[in-house]
PDB file of C-alpha atoms in Angstrom:
ATOM      1  CA  GLU D   1     128.879 212.362  60.484  1.00 67.00           C
ATOM      2  CA  ALA D   2     127.157 209.713  62.269  1.00 82.00           C
ATOM      3  CA  GLU D   3     127.621 206.224  61.174  1.00 92.00           C
ATOM      4  CA  VAL D   4     126.611 202.659  61.937  1.00 96.00           C
ATOM      5  CA  ALA D   5     129.488 200.860  63.360  1.00 96.00           C
ATOM      6  CA  GLN D   6     130.124 197.082  63.173  1.00 97.00           C
ATOM      7  CA  SER D   7     132.874 194.784  64.186  1.00 97.00           C
ATOM      8  CA  PRO D   8     134.680 192.772  63.280  1.00 97.00           C
ATOM      9  CA  ARG D   9     134.815 193.641  59.527  1.00 95.00           C
ATOM     10  CA  TYR D  10     136.044 190.071  58.565  1.00 96.00           C
ATOM     11  CA  LYS D  11     135.762 186.776  60.395  1.00 97.00           C
ATOM     12  CA  ILE D  12     136.981 183.337  59.402  1.00 97.00           C
ATOM     13  CA  THR D  13     135.962 180.446  61.425  1.00 97.00           C
ATOM     14  CA  GLU D  14     135.585 176.770  61.154  1.00 96.00           C
ATOM     15  CA  LYS D  15     132.202 174.958  61.031  1.00 95.00           C
ATOM     16  CA  SER D  16     130.770 174.100  64.486  1.00 96.00           C
ATOM     17  CA  GLN D  17     132.463 177.066  66.116  1.00 97.00           C
ATOM     18  CA  ALA D  18     130.635 179.946  67.641  1.00 97.00           C
ATOM     19  CA  VAL D  19     130.920 183.584  66.183  1.00 98.00           C
ATOM     20  CA  ALA D  20     129.426 186.877  67.391  1.00 98.00           C
ATOM     21  CA  PHE D  21     129.045 190.106  65.373  1.00 97.00           C
ATOM     22  CA  TRP D  22     128.569 193.538  67.067  1.00 98.00           C
ATOM     23  CA  CYS D  23     126.674 196.612  65.834  1.00 98.00           C
ATOM     24  CA  ASP D  24     126.427 200.187  67.371  1.00 97.00           C
ATOM     25  CA  PRO D  25     123.650 202.094  65.471  1.00 96.00           C
ATOM     26  CA  ILE D  26     123.613 205.879  64.959  1.00 95.00           C
ATOM     27  CA  SER D  27     122.706 207.693  68.147  1.00 93.00           C
ATOM     28  CA  GLY D  28     118.926 208.074  68.783  1.00 91.00           C
ATOM     29  CA  HIS D  29     117.916 205.448  66.274  1.00 92.00           C
ATOM     30  CA  ALA D  30     115.458 203.179  68.043  1.00 90.00           C
ATOM     31  CA  THR D  31     115.256 200.712  65.150  1.00 91.00           C
ATOM     32  CA  LEU D  32     117.988 198.357  64.349  1.00 94.00           C
ATOM     33  CA  TYR D  33     117.985 195.740  61.718  1.00 94.00           C
ATOM     34  CA  TRP D  34     120.325 192.692  60.943  1.00 97.00           C
ATOM     35  CA  TYR D  35     120.498 191.319  57.485  1.00 96.00           C
ATOM     36  CA  ARG D  36     122.361 188.449  55.846  1.00 97.00           C
ATOM     37  CA  GLN D  37     123.586 188.956  52.198  1.00 96.00           C
ATOM     38  CA  ILE D  38     124.720 185.892  50.396  1.00 95.00           C
ATOM     39  CA  LEU D  39     127.273 186.422  47.563  1.00 90.00           C
ATOM     40  CA  GLY D  40     125.341 187.624  44.407  1.00 88.00           C
ATOM     41  CA  GLN D  41     122.019 188.324  46.210  1.00 92.00           C
ATOM     42  CA  GLY D  42     120.372 191.250  47.931  1.00 94.00           C
ATOM     43  CA  PRO D  43     120.249 191.709  51.661  1.00 94.00           C
ATOM     44  CA  GLU D  44     117.550 189.665  53.391  1.00 93.00           C
ATOM     45  CA  LEU D  45     116.243 190.650  56.842  1.00 92.00           C
ATOM     46  CA  LEU D  46     117.216 188.352  59.851  1.00 95.00           C
ATOM     47  CA  VAL D  47     115.891 190.265  62.787  1.00 94.00           C
ATOM     48  CA  GLN D  48     114.484 193.770  63.651  1.00 92.00           C
ATOM     49  CA  PHE D  49     114.514 195.620  66.940  1.00 92.00           C
ATOM     50  CA  GLN D  50     112.530 198.555  68.285  1.00 90.00           C
ATOM     51  CA  ASP D  51     114.513 199.718  71.242  1.00 91.00           C
ATOM     52  CA  GLU D  52     115.201 196.386  73.097  1.00 92.00           C
ATOM     53  CA  SER D  53     112.339 194.504  71.769  1.00 92.00           C
ATOM     54  CA  VAL D  54     112.237 192.264  68.829  1.00 92.00           C
ATOM     55  CA  VAL D  55     109.692 193.282  66.278  1.00 88.00           C
ATOM     56  CA  ASP D  56     110.300 190.628  63.701  1.00 88.00           C
ATOM     57  CA  ASP D  57     112.550 187.511  63.884  1.00 91.00           C
ATOM     58  CA  SER D  58     110.486 185.381  61.511  1.00 89.00           C
ATOM     59  CA  GLN D  59     113.663 184.858  59.036  1.00 90.00           C
ATOM     60  CA  LEU D  60     115.993 184.269  61.764  1.00 94.00           C
ATOM     61  CA  PRO D  61     117.211 180.441  61.995  1.00 94.00           C
ATOM     62  CA  LYS D  62     116.585 180.176  65.722  1.00 92.00           C
ATOM     63  CA  ASP D  63     118.082 176.731  66.202  1.00 95.00           C
ATOM     64  CA  ARG D  64     121.570 178.373  65.779  1.00 97.00           C
ATOM     65  CA  PHE D  65     121.149 182.086  65.575  1.00 97.00           C
ATOM     66  CA  SER D  66     120.318 184.527  68.308  1.00 97.00           C
ATOM     67  CA  ALA D  67     120.226 188.320  68.524  1.00 97.00           C
ATOM     68  CA  GLU D  68     120.133 190.753  71.621  1.00 96.00           C
ATOM     69  CA  ARG D  69     119.848 194.417  72.257  1.00 95.00           C
ATOM     70  CA  LEU D  70     119.723 194.403  75.819  1.00 86.00           C
ATOM     71  CA  LYS D  71     119.819 198.252  76.649  1.00 89.00           C
ATOM     72  CA  GLY D  72     118.312 199.273  73.534  1.00 86.00           C
ATOM     73  CA  VAL D  73     121.290 200.587  71.999  1.00 93.00           C
ATOM     74  CA  ASP D  74     124.140 198.356  70.610  1.00 96.00           C
ATOM     75  CA  SER D  75     123.379 194.717  69.466  1.00 97.00           C
ATOM     76  CA  THR D  76     124.934 191.510  69.255  1.00 98.00           C
ATOM     77  CA  LEU D  77     124.170 188.626  66.510  1.00 98.00           C
ATOM     78  CA  LYS D  78     125.544 185.188  67.493  1.00 98.00           C
ATOM     79  CA  ILE D  79     125.789 182.000  65.530  1.00 97.00           C
ATOM     80  CA  GLN D  80     126.332 178.838  67.347  1.00 97.00           C
ATOM     81  CA  PRO D  81     127.357 176.436  65.760  1.00 97.00           C
ATOM     82  CA  ALA D  82     128.342 177.930  62.519  1.00 97.00           C
ATOM     83  CA  GLU D  83     127.694 175.986  59.295  1.00 96.00           C
ATOM     84  CA  LEU D  84     129.264 176.365  55.855  1.00 96.00           C
ATOM     85  CA  GLY D  85     126.067 177.892  54.340  1.00 95.00           C
ATOM     86  CA  ASP D  86     126.355 180.561  57.035  1.00 97.00           C
ATOM     87  CA  SER D  87     129.143 182.177  54.838  1.00 97.00           C
ATOM     88  CA  ALA D  88     127.875 185.667  53.884  1.00 97.00           C
ATOM     89  CA  MET D  89     127.973 189.259  54.536  1.00 97.00           C
ATOM     90  CA  TYR D  90     126.104 190.252  57.806  1.00 98.00           C
ATOM     91  CA  LEU D  91     124.891 193.960  57.682  1.00 97.00           C
ATOM     92  CA  CYS D  92     123.373 196.043  60.456  1.00 97.00           C
ATOM     93  CA  ALA D  93     121.223 198.978  59.772  1.00 95.00           C
ATOM     94  CA  SER D  94     119.447 201.603  61.879  1.00 93.00           C
ATOM     95  CA  SER D  95     116.640 204.217  61.335  1.00 89.00           C
ATOM     96  CA  PHE D  96     115.249 206.936  63.205  1.00 83.00           C
ATOM     97  CA  SER D  97     111.624 206.813  62.270  1.00 68.00           C
ATOM     98  CA  ARG D  98     110.098 206.191  58.734  1.00 62.00           C
ATOM     99  CA  ASP D  99     113.294 207.510  57.086  1.00 66.00           C
ATOM    100  CA  GLU D 100     115.785 205.432  55.245  1.00 81.00           C
ATOM    101  CA  GLN D 101     117.783 202.846  56.847  1.00 88.00           C
ATOM    102  CA  PHE D 102     121.528 203.593  57.378  1.00 91.00           C
ATOM    103  CA  PHE D 103     123.762 200.677  56.946  1.00 94.00           C
ATOM    104  CA  GLY D 104     127.137 199.864  58.567  1.00 95.00           C
ATOM    105  CA  PRO D 105     130.200 198.526  56.617  1.00 94.00           C
ATOM    106  CA  GLY D 106     129.140 194.996  57.347  1.00 96.00           C
ATOM    107  CA  THR D 107     131.040 191.833  58.650  1.00 97.00           C
ATOM    108  CA  ARG D 108     132.142 189.324  56.061  1.00 96.00           C
ATOM    109  CA  LEU D 109     131.925 185.847  57.551  1.00 97.00           C
ATOM    110  CA  THR D 110     133.799 182.841  55.853  1.00 97.00           C
ATOM    111  CA  VAL D 111     133.000 179.362  57.390  1.00 97.00           C
ATOM    112  CA  LEU D 112     135.668 176.734  56.477  1.00 96.00           C
TER     113      LEU D 112
ATOM    114  CA  ALA O   1     104.175 189.415  49.742  1.00 77.00           C
ATOM    115  CA  GLN O   2     106.349 192.018  48.250  1.00 85.00           C
ATOM    116  CA  LYS O   3     108.790 191.314  45.397  1.00 92.00           C
ATOM    117  CA  ILE O   4     111.404 193.330  43.593  1.00 96.00           C
ATOM    118  CA  THR O   5     112.795 192.241  40.253  1.00 97.00           C
ATOM    119  CA  GLN O   6     116.070 193.629  38.801  1.00 97.00           C
ATOM    120  CA  THR O   7     116.577 191.978  35.244  1.00 96.00           C
ATOM    121  CA  GLN O   8     119.946 193.110  34.504  1.00 96.00           C
ATOM    122  CA  PRO O   9     122.633 191.266  36.268  1.00 95.00           C
ATOM    123  CA  GLY O  10     125.399 193.545  34.922  1.00 96.00           C
ATOM    124  CA  MET O  11     125.516 196.812  32.903  1.00 96.00           C
ATOM    125  CA  PHE O  12     128.366 198.563  31.173  1.00 97.00           C
ATOM    126  CA  VAL O  13     128.377 202.436  30.481  1.00 97.00           C
ATOM    127  CA  GLN O  14     130.761 204.653  29.044  1.00 97.00           C
ATOM    128  CA  GLU O  15     132.175 207.575  31.446  1.00 97.00           C
ATOM    129  CA  LYS O  16     130.131 210.740  31.106  1.00 97.00           C
ATOM    130  CA  GLU O  17     127.240 208.898  29.550  1.00 97.00           C
ATOM    131  CA  ALA O  18     123.817 208.375  31.215  1.00 98.00           C
ATOM    132  CA  VAL O  19     122.605 204.802  32.276  1.00 98.00           C
ATOM    133  CA  THR O  20     119.307 203.473  33.312  1.00 98.00           C
ATOM    134  CA  LEU O  21     119.062 200.497  35.843  1.00 98.00           C
ATOM    135  CA  ASP O  22     115.555 198.719  35.686  1.00 98.00           C
ATOM    136  CA  CYS O  23     113.569 197.833  38.611  1.00 98.00           C
ATOM    137  CA  THR O  24     109.980 196.452  38.824  1.00 98.00           C
ATOM    138  CA  TYR O  25     107.992 195.737  41.857  1.00 96.00           C
ATOM    139  CA  ASP O  26     104.999 193.704  42.975  1.00 94.00           C
ATOM    140  CA  THR O  27     102.830 194.757  46.037  1.00 90.00           C
ATOM    141  CA  SER O  28      99.375 194.689  47.283  1.00 87.00           C
ATOM    142  CA  ASP O  29      99.897 197.607  49.620  1.00 85.00           C
ATOM    143  CA  GLN O  30      98.521 200.954  48.729  1.00 85.00           C
ATOM    144  CA  SER O  31     101.368 202.851  50.599  1.00 85.00           C
ATOM    145  CA  TYR O  32     104.752 201.904  49.852  1.00 89.00           C
ATOM    146  CA  GLY O  33     108.244 203.489  49.272  1.00 91.00           C
ATOM    147  CA  LEU O  34     111.027 202.611  46.953  1.00 94.00           C
ATOM    148  CA  PHE O  35     114.806 202.939  47.471  1.00 94.00           C
ATOM    149  CA  TRP O  36     117.857 202.606  45.517  1.00 97.00           C
ATOM    150  CA  TYR O  37     121.152 201.709  47.222  1.00 96.00           C
ATOM    151  CA  LYS O  38     124.597 201.486  45.996  1.00 97.00           C
ATOM    152  CA  GLN O  39     127.023 198.955  47.292  1.00 96.00           C
ATOM    153  CA  PRO O  40     130.671 199.207  46.294  1.00 94.00           C
ATOM    154  CA  SER O  41     133.219 196.448  46.722  1.00 91.00           C
ATOM    155  CA  SER O  42     133.764 197.343  50.300  1.00 88.00           C
ATOM    156  CA  GLY O  43     130.416 196.196  51.311  1.00 88.00           C
ATOM    157  CA  GLU O  44     128.567 199.211  52.563  1.00 89.00           C
ATOM    158  CA  MET O  45     125.042 200.059  51.407  1.00 92.00           C
ATOM    159  CA  ILE O  46     124.885 203.776  50.559  1.00 93.00           C
ATOM    160  CA  PHE O  47     121.441 205.247  50.346  1.00 92.00           C
ATOM    161  CA  LEU O  48     120.904 207.158  46.848  1.00 95.00           C
ATOM    162  CA  ILE O  49     117.230 208.017  46.377  1.00 94.00           C
ATOM    163  CA  TYR O  50     113.812 207.492  47.778  1.00 93.00           C
ATOM    164  CA  GLN O  51     110.324 207.696  46.154  1.00 94.00           C
ATOM    165  CA  GLY O  52     106.984 207.298  47.848  1.00 91.00           C
ATOM    166  CA  SER O  53     104.122 205.724  46.234  1.00 90.00           C
ATOM    167  CA  TYR O  54     102.081 208.877  46.693  1.00 90.00           C
ATOM    168  CA  ASP O  55     104.866 211.362  45.604  1.00 88.00           C
ATOM    169  CA  GLU O  56     103.523 213.191  42.515  1.00 85.00           C
ATOM    170  CA  GLN O  57     107.038 214.021  41.209  1.00 92.00           C
ATOM    171  CA  ASN O  58     109.787 211.809  40.356  1.00 94.00           C
ATOM    172  CA  ALA O  59     112.503 212.011  43.006  1.00 94.00           C
ATOM    173  CA  THR O  60     115.885 213.525  42.125  1.00 95.00           C
ATOM    174  CA  GLU O  61     119.161 213.595  44.031  1.00 95.00           C
ATOM    175  CA  GLY O  62     122.079 215.234  42.078  1.00 97.00           C
ATOM    176  CA  ARG O  63     122.983 212.978  39.266  1.00 97.00           C
ATOM    177  CA  TYR O  64     120.530 210.433  40.415  1.00 98.00           C
ATOM    178  CA  SER O  65     116.717 210.359  39.377  1.00 97.00           C
ATOM    179  CA  LEU O  66     114.130 207.940  39.770  1.00 97.00           C
ATOM    180  CA  ASN O  67     111.805 207.186  36.867  1.00 96.00           C
ATOM    181  CA  PHE O  68     108.762 206.203  38.632  1.00 96.00           C
ATOM    182  CA  GLN O  69     105.879 204.573  36.656  1.00 95.00           C
ATOM    183  CA  LYS O  70     103.250 203.541  38.962  1.00 93.00           C
ATOM    184  CA  ALA O  71     100.934 201.973  36.674  1.00 93.00           C
ATOM    185  CA  ARG O  72     103.702 199.785  35.279  1.00 95.00           C
ATOM    186  CA  LYS O  73     104.978 199.076  38.683  1.00 95.00           C
ATOM    187  CA  SER O  74     108.544 200.249  37.779  1.00 97.00           C
ATOM    188  CA  ALA O  75     111.074 202.540  39.593  1.00 97.00           C
ATOM    189  CA  ASN O  76     114.040 202.716  37.198  1.00 98.00           C
ATOM    190  CA  LEU O  77     117.318 204.536  38.308  1.00 98.00           C
ATOM    191  CA  VAL O  78     118.807 206.910  35.966  1.00 98.00           C
ATOM    192  CA  ILE O  79     122.490 208.142  36.613  1.00 98.00           C
ATOM    193  CA  SER O  80     123.595 211.044  34.501  1.00 97.00           C
ATOM    194  CA  ALA O  81     127.267 211.718  33.596  1.00 96.00           C
ATOM    195  CA  SER O  82     128.588 208.527  34.743  1.00 97.00           C
ATOM    196  CA  GLN O  83     131.758 208.619  36.732  1.00 97.00           C
ATOM    197  CA  LEU O  84     134.478 205.908  37.256  1.00 97.00           C
ATOM    198  CA  GLY O  85     133.407 205.792  40.984  1.00 97.00           C
ATOM    199  CA  ASP O  86     129.821 204.872  40.063  1.00 98.00           C
ATOM    200  CA  SER O  87     131.138 201.351  39.234  1.00 98.00           C
ATOM    201  CA  ALA O  88     129.367 199.160  42.021  1.00 97.00           C
ATOM    202  CA  MET O  89     126.276 197.005  42.650  1.00 97.00           C
ATOM    203  CA  TYR O  90     123.008 198.777  42.681  1.00 98.00           C
ATOM    204  CA  PHE O  91     120.039 197.591  44.667  1.00 97.00           C
ATOM    205  CA  CYS O  92     116.364 198.455  44.371  1.00 97.00           C
ATOM    206  CA  ALA O  93     114.428 198.051  47.564  1.00 95.00           C
ATOM    207  CA  MET O  94     110.697 198.416  48.646  1.00 93.00           C
ATOM    208  CA  LYS O  95     109.565 199.560  52.018  1.00 86.00           C
ATOM    209  CA  GLY O  96     106.348 198.166  53.028  1.00 71.00           C
ATOM    210  CA  THR O  97     104.484 196.252  55.805  1.00 60.00           C
ATOM    211  CA  HIS O  98     104.914 198.912  58.503  1.00 59.00           C
ATOM    212  CA  LEU O  99     105.427 197.313  61.715  1.00 56.00           C
ATOM    213  CA  GLY O 100     104.583 200.074  63.971  1.00 55.00           C
ATOM    214  CA  ALA O 101     106.631 202.548  65.968  1.00 54.00           C
ATOM    215  CA  GLY O 102     108.557 203.748  62.895  1.00 56.00           C
ATOM    216  CA  SER O 103     109.866 200.522  61.763  1.00 62.00           C
ATOM    217  CA  TYR O 104     109.116 198.832  58.542  1.00 73.00           C
ATOM    218  CA  GLN O 105     110.352 195.855  56.424  1.00 78.00           C
ATOM    219  CA  LEU O 106     112.596 196.437  53.392  1.00 86.00           C
ATOM    220  CA  THR O 107     112.664 194.048  50.530  1.00 91.00           C
ATOM    221  CA  PHE O 108     115.590 193.946  48.181  1.00 94.00           C
ATOM    222  CA  GLY O 109     116.148 192.869  44.734  1.00 96.00           C
ATOM    223  CA  LYS O 110     119.210 190.804  43.525  1.00 95.00           C
ATOM    224  CA  GLY O 111     121.020 193.781  42.217  1.00 97.00           C
ATOM    225  CA  THR O 112     122.675 195.084  38.981  1.00 98.00           C
ATOM    226  CA  LYS O 113     126.397 195.367  38.696  1.00 97.00           C
ATOM    227  CA  LEU O 114     127.406 198.587  36.863  1.00 98.00           C
ATOM    228  CA  SER O 115     130.870 199.052  35.372  1.00 98.00           C
ATOM    229  CA  VAL O 116     131.817 202.316  34.076  1.00 98.00           C
ATOM    230  CA  ILE O 117     134.283 202.272  31.202  1.00 97.00           C
ATOM    231  CA  PRO O 118     137.003 205.065  30.902  1.00 95.00           C
TER     232      PRO O 118
END
């Protein structure tokens, strides 16, 4: 069964360091989403891609966060520099059309 | 703006019993959809069930059913015959604000932690 892949699963870093997360959506899924989930909360959308284009990045803290999906397939989310408040689960999801979003296993980030 | 409210931070249910998880929503959209996702401790969000705002019948998927009351703006999840493996966080989410070309925004509630007791 096709799945959304994410790596790494866990990341521990010190504040002011740079971190990067990778996501490979289900093959054929044009839409890719990055969410941030703070402990005890529901996921919140950071950025949304349609193919290689950004559809919505209104909630992305652009001073430190960046996201790209250069070839319209896999995607990278970067944080530079990381802050203590960035500790969270980062979830990637993909969808084919207007169907449900399929989520990956997430990357759990801890900033020390 | 869309809003999802889940008022139950935690719920307990005896194994084999049924349980209802509450979800209310607020939106000005005429067309919308409601999802329920399960998130075990491993972190992955697992899709359970979907209800469209124009669907005339309540959605069902195996042991999961969605009690959709449009006038009350509620979309409660009912899990029948609870199993130990059902212990997890459950999130209600709303699909709205279609952004074109098949993409849409998904707004999540804060979740309910369900614990199934043997």
